[in-house]
Amino acid sequence: MALAHDVTDDTIFHLEDDHGHAESGSSTMLGFWMYLMSDCLIFAMLFAVYGVLGGNYAAGPAPKDLFDLPLVALNTSMLLLSSITYGFAMLEMAKGRVGPMQAWLVITGLFGLAFIGIELYEFAHLIHEGATPQRSGFLSSFFALVGTHGLHVTFGLVWLVVLMVQVSKHGLIAANQRRLMCLSMFWHFLDVIWIGVFTFVYLMGMLR
Amino acid sequence: MSTGHQADAKHHARLHHGVDHGSLKGYLTGFGLSVLLTAIPFWLVMSNALGNQTASAIAIMGFAVVQIVVHMVFFLHMNTRSESGWIMMALIFTLILVVITLTGSLWVMYHLNTNMMPGHDMGQMP
């Protein structure tokens, strides 16, 4: 693979749009994008379930009684900040600077942890008030949708820590760069899903 | 190789080509737009500035769609050229499935709910 990189183009014949796939791992990017799209369909199902069941309160609490918009705004800003700091980490990676990149990854992880912490606090608060998943169709679908997103962020955090260990052990080798780019797509994708969550679940819920 | 590629290689010296890592300016633009596009819908709902639920709902949905596009362009670096357009193809295919899933479920279940309401006179059905 490294060899193909060094050989000049004059000696190699290849199709116009077939260049560099093997060494850049960019076909991995396409494959990972396919995975993200399948994940997107899972979330579409959960959004559809919430759309269908979200109005069934079973004489229980409604969104207006439960949701705390300032808290959700804080949560949203945590996720947005973690997205931009991950972007900064990728820029440092492009320059090959391991130290600053790891520092930005730590900051990203802390923002992600803050997001999960706030979400768990919110869930604990809801359950304490008796708004458990089994209370009504609205709450079942709410916990399923928001909880699935939270689980994704949690696994993203685990992945982030694993990659930081990998980078500290092996440096910015091609495989690690590819892994970091996959996690970058995953992380930004979760932020995109969260836009749907705060719009359809929280903001629309308060309007209902 | 094309001149475009050489310029690209100079830009991202240590990187393999074909993968876009964005630029500081791109990330900051995306972040600024996202903050704006998040703050306005929250403000609309919290202050009830429009004074009309339907108008507010349509407005915040509009902001969400714009922000999703902003994220795709500035954070996920999507364009019609990446991976010879396959990324865009996969996205369009997924979007079609998402639209079918969401509108289909909501439309069917809404009508099911309406027709299953107690007191509904089945004798009037054609």
XYZ file of C-alpha atoms in Angstrom:
334
model
C 0.000 0.000 0.000
C 2.808 2.368 0.917
C 4.502 1.371 -2.307
C 1.604 2.449 -4.466
C 1.806 5.827 -2.822
C 5.407 6.398 -3.798
C 5.176 5.360 -7.420
C 4.517 8.267 -9.716
C 1.442 8.399 -11.813
C 3.335 7.973 -15.075
C 4.082 4.358 -14.284
C 0.658 3.380 -13.079
C -2.461 3.028 -15.105
C -5.719 3.262 -13.292
C -9.220 4.470 -13.733
C -9.765 8.168 -13.248
C -11.817 7.906 -10.083
C -10.132 4.846 -8.664
C -7.076 6.586 -7.290
C -5.879 6.335 -3.759
C -8.675 4.258 -2.296
C -6.504 1.484 -0.941
C -4.041 3.632 0.973
C -6.354 6.385 2.117
C -8.902 4.023 3.606
C -11.584 6.172 2.071
C -13.603 3.129 1.012
C -13.780 2.514 4.749
C -15.325 5.971 4.940
C -18.017 4.980 2.458
C -18.675 1.760 4.355
C -18.875 3.634 7.628
C -21.219 6.134 6.038
C -23.468 3.187 5.025
C -23.483 2.091 8.674
C -24.420 5.616 9.761
C -27.273 5.644 7.266
C -28.602 2.359 8.665
C -28.323 3.911 12.121
C -30.237 6.883 10.739
C -33.067 4.492 9.804
C -33.161 3.136 13.369
C -33.607 6.687 14.606
C -36.253 7.326 11.924
C -38.236 4.367 13.339
C -37.894 5.717 16.870
C -38.955 9.190 15.710
C -41.962 7.608 13.962
C -42.865 5.720 17.158
C -42.589 8.946 19.127
C -44.696 10.732 16.528
C -47.410 8.072 16.800
C -47.356 7.549 20.595
C -46.106 10.959 21.725
C -49.618 12.286 22.314
C -50.829 9.361 24.425
C -50.378 10.501 28.031
C -52.708 7.904 29.652
C -53.847 10.643 32.046
C -50.209 10.991 33.079
C -47.821 13.928 32.778
C -47.518 15.755 29.435
C -44.337 17.324 27.990
C -45.302 20.696 29.437
C -45.336 19.242 32.952
C -41.982 17.519 32.571
C -39.537 19.237 30.243
C -37.103 21.866 31.448
C -36.079 23.842 28.360
C -33.104 25.714 29.908
C -31.642 22.332 30.880
C -32.170 21.024 27.333
C -30.529 24.167 25.933
C -27.520 23.546 28.206
C -27.426 19.918 27.069
C -27.595 20.955 23.431
C -24.739 23.416 23.835
C -22.585 20.689 25.441
C -23.073 18.431 22.406
C -22.497 21.280 19.961
C -19.284 22.298 21.760
C -18.070 18.681 21.711
C -18.658 18.646 17.953
C -16.492 21.718 17.317
C -13.722 20.516 19.652
C -13.650 17.203 17.788
C -13.286 19.254 14.608
C -10.298 21.047 16.166
C -8.787 17.662 17.045
C -9.121 16.605 13.401
C -7.379 19.798 12.267
C -4.491 19.034 14.630
C -4.410 15.492 13.263
C -4.119 16.904 9.739
C -1.030 18.803 10.926
C 0.318 15.643 12.574
C 0.477 17.210 16.035
C -0.336 14.413 18.473
C -0.226 16.403 21.729
C -2.728 19.141 20.837
C -4.936 16.558 19.145
C -5.090 14.435 22.289
C -5.839 17.566 24.313
C -8.797 18.441 22.073
C -10.004 14.826 22.293
C -9.931 15.060 26.092
C -11.998 18.260 25.933
C -14.414 16.573 23.506
C -14.741 13.666 25.919
C -15.444 16.009 28.830
C -18.204 17.805 26.906
C -19.636 14.400 25.942
C -19.537 13.342 29.587
C -21.287 16.567 30.579
C -24.004 15.815 28.028
C -24.514 12.285 29.370
C -24.412 13.560 32.952
C -27.121 16.169 32.298
C -29.247 13.600 30.470
C -28.952 11.089 33.320
C -29.846 13.843 35.794
C -32.924 14.638 33.682
C -33.940 10.973 33.492
C -33.433 10.506 37.241
C -35.523 13.613 37.878
C -38.335 12.332 35.625
C -38.321 8.883 37.216
C -38.306 10.460 40.669
C -41.456 12.360 39.690
C -43.123 9.108 38.675
C -42.670 9.750 34.940
C -41.196 6.312 34.289
C -41.057 4.613 30.864
C -44.022 2.396 31.780
C -46.239 5.334 32.761
C -47.635 6.134 29.286
C -47.041 5.639 25.585
C -45.559 9.113 25.437
C -42.987 8.311 28.122
C -42.152 4.874 26.659
C -41.363 6.359 23.269
C -39.568 9.339 24.855
C -37.193 7.128 26.848
C -36.677 4.811 23.862
C -35.711 7.649 21.520
C -33.683 9.868 23.850
C -32.167 6.857 25.618
C -30.989 5.319 22.339
C -29.289 8.581 21.427
C -27.707 8.730 24.883
C -26.430 5.155 24.496
C -24.854 6.113 21.171
C -23.049 9.022 22.817
C -21.914 6.713 25.647
C -20.450 4.197 23.202
C -18.872 7.100 21.302
C -17.131 8.088 24.542
C -15.839 4.545 25.068
C -14.587 4.551 21.480
C -12.931 7.937 22.043
C -11.005 6.688 25.092
C -9.923 3.529 23.232
C -8.639 5.608 20.315
C -6.737 7.953 22.616
C -4.955 4.939 24.101
C -4.285 3.607 20.585
C -2.806 6.927 19.469
C -0.630 7.235 22.559
C 0.687 3.697 21.930
C 1.171 3.717 18.160
C 1.052 7.362 17.176
C -0.797 8.755 14.183
C -0.383 5.757 11.935
C -2.676 5.463 8.912
C -4.971 2.995 10.701
C -5.420 5.344 13.651
C -6.133 8.293 11.350
C -8.796 6.221 9.627
C -10.341 5.248 12.974
C -10.336 8.848 14.156
C -12.079 9.916 10.945
C -14.760 7.255 11.464
C -15.353 8.448 15.006
C -15.472 12.015 13.692
C -18.323 11.081 11.346
C -20.067 9.176 14.143
C -19.764 12.101 16.554
C -21.031 14.740 14.116
C -23.815 12.373 13.035
C -25.004 12.106 16.652
C -25.147 15.885 16.793
C -27.343 15.859 13.664
C -29.707 13.347 15.317
C -29.823 15.528 18.435
C -31.093 18.441 16.297
C -34.088 16.237 15.476
C -34.512 15.266 19.133
C -34.485 18.754 20.611
C -36.750 20.043 17.845
C -39.359 17.281 17.663
C -39.342 16.000 21.231
C -38.574 18.978 23.423
C -39.543 22.128 21.498
C -42.582 20.630 19.736
C -43.558 18.974 23.024
C -43.682 22.350 24.750
C -45.868 23.713 21.937
C -48.367 20.884 22.164
C -2.451 14.180 -11.113
C -4.547 17.230 -11.509
C -3.500 20.624 -10.267
C -6.439 20.537 -7.915
C -4.947 17.536 -6.239
C -1.557 19.193 -5.895
C -3.104 22.217 -4.267
C -5.019 19.871 -2.031
C -1.896 17.951 -1.113
C -0.110 21.160 -0.216
C -3.024 22.095 1.973
C -3.180 18.840 3.882
C 0.462 17.948 3.650
C 0.469 14.869 5.836
C -2.787 13.435 4.655
C -3.843 10.980 2.086
C -5.842 12.621 -0.538
C -9.552 12.259 -1.077
C -10.446 12.844 2.562
C -11.579 16.285 3.539
C -10.759 17.378 7.063
C -12.203 20.821 6.688
C -10.589 24.018 7.771
C -10.641 26.134 10.905
C -12.739 28.718 9.102
C -15.226 26.056 7.979
C -15.611 24.650 11.488
C -16.035 28.100 13.043
C -18.587 29.117 10.393
C -20.539 25.926 10.996
C -20.361 26.413 14.760
C -21.521 30.050 14.573
C -24.431 29.151 12.312
C -25.382 26.216 14.566
C -25.412 28.384 17.689
C -27.684 30.855 15.909
C -29.921 28.145 14.465
C -30.253 26.528 17.905
C -30.764 29.715 19.908
C -33.546 31.134 17.714
C -35.929 28.133 17.934
C -35.350 27.838 21.716
C -36.078 31.547 22.061
C -39.176 31.238 19.844
C -40.637 28.521 22.054
C -39.567 29.892 25.437
C -40.795 33.440 24.817
C -43.709 32.424 22.574
C -42.629 35.290 20.337
C -44.864 34.336 17.432
C -47.912 33.887 19.666
C -49.151 31.109 17.417
C -48.412 27.415 17.973
C -48.653 26.328 14.356
C -46.442 29.151 13.138
C -43.881 28.389 15.875
C -43.907 24.673 15.001
C -43.320 25.347 11.315
C -40.577 27.873 12.120
C -38.623 25.556 14.433
C -38.898 22.697 11.943
C -37.496 25.013 9.286
C -34.583 25.951 11.556
C -33.919 22.248 12.257
C -33.743 21.407 8.547
C -31.377 24.312 7.864
C -29.170 23.333 10.805
C -28.980 19.716 9.656
C -27.775 20.938 6.258
C -25.245 23.233 7.979
C -23.890 20.289 9.992
C -23.653 18.110 6.888
C -21.733 20.741 4.951
C -19.423 22.205 7.603
C -18.913 19.294 10.026
C -19.413 16.168 7.919
C -17.834 17.860 4.842
C -20.398 16.432 2.488
C -20.443 17.338 -1.154
C -21.539 15.722 -4.387
C -17.967 14.735 -5.285
C -16.862 12.740 -2.229
C -16.466 9.033 -3.048
C -17.516 9.745 -6.637
C -20.938 10.733 -5.402
C -21.690 7.471 -3.573
C -21.945 9.209 -0.219
C -24.571 11.520 -1.650
C -26.367 8.561 -3.269
C -26.497 6.706 0.058
C -27.770 9.853 1.752
C -30.520 10.461 -0.802
C -31.612 6.811 -0.608
C -31.746 7.025 3.185
C -33.673 10.288 3.089
C -36.294 8.716 0.819
C -36.664 5.787 3.255
C -36.853 8.189 6.224
C -39.560 10.259 4.554
C -41.580 7.127 3.669
C -41.190 5.783 7.220
C -42.139 9.012 8.975
C -44.969 10.275 6.772
C -46.291 6.729 6.237
C -46.392 5.898 9.953
C -47.876 9.222 10.988
C -50.459 9.265 8.211
C -51.601 5.658 8.721
C -51.662 5.838 12.520
C -53.425 9.194 12.577
C -56.247 7.829 10.420
C -56.306 4.579 12.390
C -56.705 6.562 15.606
C -59.489 8.659 14.094
C -61.384 5.638 12.831
C -61.009 3.723 16.081
C -62.367 6.505 18.277
C -65.217 5.353 20.528
C -68.580 6.425 19.220
C -67.493 6.205 15.638
C -70.470 5.041 13.634
C -69.340 2.123 11.516
C -72.710 2.127 9.763
C -71.701 5.257 7.932
C -68.670 3.617 6.391
C -69.056 3.016 2.681
